[in-house]
Amino acid sequence: MNGGGSSDMTLAFDLSALKELAHPDAVFNDARQWSEYVGVVSEKPTYVVTNFTRKHRIRQDFFSGPRGREESLGNVKGQFETERHVFVGTDDEDEALAEAVGWEFLPVEDAAAAADWELGEPDTPDQDVEDSRDDWP
């Protein structure tokens, strides 16, 4: 997705958008190459986001925590003062939210097409390795 533009960008994924990507861990790793900060926002409880990001080995710079998406995006924009703030979402409601908080909106399909990310049911990375761990009690 890096078209030679600035990497001074904060990129936020709605959890529902992240769930439409076949390899969310690879998406985050790729996005880190051209984004300063990458994270997840959701209306879901914190544990839902945490479980998803742990399962997919995603290291996020921020997440919504117990706050709603609007408050979270506002807080992130105030905390991470980058040139651009881009919100990757799935529908008109996400687009309206981005506009309301002064973020650019990018539909997940467009983001995936521009960055060569595969859409589909998320794979769990190295699931066999995790299942074979012998350090669990």
Coordinates of C-alpha atoms in Angstrom, one line a residue:
M1 CA 0.0 0.0 0.0
N2 CA 3.0 2.3 0.3
G3 CA 2.7 4.4 -2.8
G4 CA 5.7 6.4 -1.9
G5 CA 3.7 8.6 0.4
S6 CA 4.4 9.6 3.9
S7 CA 4.7 6.9 6.6
D8 CA 3.6 9.5 9.2
M9 CA 0.3 7.8 9.6
T10 CA -1.8 6.2 12.4
L11 CA -3.8 3.3 11.1
A12 CA -6.8 1.9 13.0
F13 CA -8.7 -1.2 12.1
D14 CA -12.2 -1.9 13.2
L15 CA -12.3 -5.4 14.6
S16 CA -14.9 -6.4 12.1
A17 CA -12.7 -5.3 9.2
L18 CA -9.7 -7.2 10.7
K19 CA -12.0 -10.3 10.8
E20 CA -12.5 -10.0 7.0
L21 CA -8.7 -10.5 6.3
A22 CA -7.3 -14.0 5.8
H23 CA -4.0 -13.2 7.5
P24 CA -4.5 -10.4 10.0
D25 CA -1.0 -10.9 11.6
A26 CA 0.6 -10.4 8.2
V27 CA -1.6 -7.3 7.6
F28 CA -0.3 -5.8 10.8
N29 CA 3.3 -6.6 10.0
D30 CA 2.9 -5.1 6.5
A31 CA 1.1 -2.0 7.8
R32 CA 3.9 -1.4 10.3
Q33 CA 6.3 -0.8 7.3
W34 CA 4.4 2.3 6.2
S35 CA 2.5 3.4 9.3
E36 CA 3.8 4.9 12.5
Y37 CA 1.1 3.3 14.7
V38 CA -1.3 0.5 14.1
G39 CA -4.2 -0.7 16.3
V40 CA -7.7 -2.0 16.7
V41 CA -10.9 -0.4 17.8
S42 CA -14.2 -2.1 18.6
E43 CA -17.5 -1.7 20.4
K44 CA -16.9 -5.3 21.7
P45 CA -15.6 -5.9 25.3
T46 CA -11.8 -5.6 25.7
Y47 CA -11.4 -9.3 26.2
V48 CA -12.9 -10.0 22.7
V49 CA -10.3 -7.8 21.0
T50 CA -7.5 -9.1 23.3
N51 CA -8.4 -12.8 22.5
F52 CA -8.5 -12.1 18.7
T53 CA -5.2 -10.2 18.7
R54 CA -3.5 -12.9 20.9
K55 CA -4.8 -15.7 18.8
H56 CA -3.5 -14.1 15.6
R57 CA -0.3 -12.8 17.2
I58 CA -1.0 -9.2 16.5
R59 CA 1.0 -6.6 18.4
Q60 CA -1.1 -3.4 18.5
D61 CA 0.1 0.1 19.5
F62 CA -3.4 0.9 20.8
F63 CA -6.8 -0.5 21.3
S64 CA -10.2 0.8 22.4
G65 CA -10.3 -0.8 25.8
P66 CA -13.5 -0.2 27.7
R67 CA -14.3 2.9 25.7
G68 CA -16.5 3.0 22.6
R69 CA -15.0 3.5 19.1
E70 CA -15.7 7.2 18.8
E71 CA -14.0 8.1 22.1
S72 CA -11.1 5.7 21.3
L73 CA -10.5 7.2 17.9
G74 CA -10.6 10.7 19.4
N75 CA -8.1 9.7 22.1
V76 CA -5.8 8.0 19.6
K77 CA -5.8 11.1 17.4
G78 CA -4.9 13.3 20.3
Q79 CA -2.2 10.9 21.5
F80 CA -0.6 10.0 18.2
E81 CA 0.0 13.2 16.3
T82 CA 0.8 11.9 12.8
E83 CA 0.0 13.6 9.5
R84 CA -2.7 11.2 8.7
H85 CA -5.2 9.1 10.7
V86 CA -6.8 6.4 8.6
F87 CA -9.7 4.1 9.9
V88 CA -10.2 0.8 8.1
G89 CA -13.8 -0.3 8.4
T90 CA -16.5 -2.2 6.7
D91 CA -19.7 -0.2 6.2
D92 CA -21.4 3.2 6.0
E93 CA -21.6 3.4 9.8
D94 CA -17.8 3.1 10.0
E95 CA -17.4 5.8 7.4
A96 CA -19.8 8.1 9.3
L97 CA -17.8 7.5 12.5
A98 CA -14.5 8.3 10.8
E99 CA -15.9 11.5 9.4
A100 CA -17.3 12.5 12.8
V101 CA -13.9 12.2 14.5
G102 CA -11.8 13.6 11.7
W103 CA -10.3 10.4 10.4
E104 CA -9.9 9.3 6.8
F105 CA -12.1 6.3 6.0
L106 CA -10.9 3.3 4.0
P107 CA -13.1 0.3 3.3
V108 CA -11.4 -2.9 4.1
E109 CA -11.9 -4.2 0.5
D110 CA -10.1 -1.1 -0.9
A111 CA -7.3 -1.4 1.7
A112 CA -6.8 -5.1 0.8
A113 CA -6.7 -4.4 -2.9
A114 CA -4.2 -1.6 -2.5
A115 CA -1.9 -3.5 -0.2
D116 CA -2.3 -7.0 -1.7
W117 CA -3.9 -8.4 1.4
E118 CA -6.1 -11.5 1.1
L119 CA -9.7 -11.2 2.1
G120 CA -11.3 -14.3 3.8
E121 CA -11.8 -16.1 7.0
P122 CA -8.8 -15.3 9.3
D123 CA -6.2 -18.1 9.6
T124 CA -4.6 -18.7 12.9
P125 CA -0.8 -18.5 12.4
D126 CA 1.2 -21.6 13.3
Q127 CA -1.7 -23.3 15.0
D128 CA 0.1 -26.7 15.1
V129 CA 3.0 -25.1 16.9
E130 CA 0.8 -23.7 19.6
D131 CA -1.1 -26.9 20.0
S132 CA 2.2 -28.9 20.5
R133 CA 3.5 -26.6 23.3
D134 CA 4.7 -28.7 26.2
D135 CA 5.3 -25.9 28.6
W136 CA 1.7 -25.7 29.7
P137 CA 0.8 -27.3 33.0

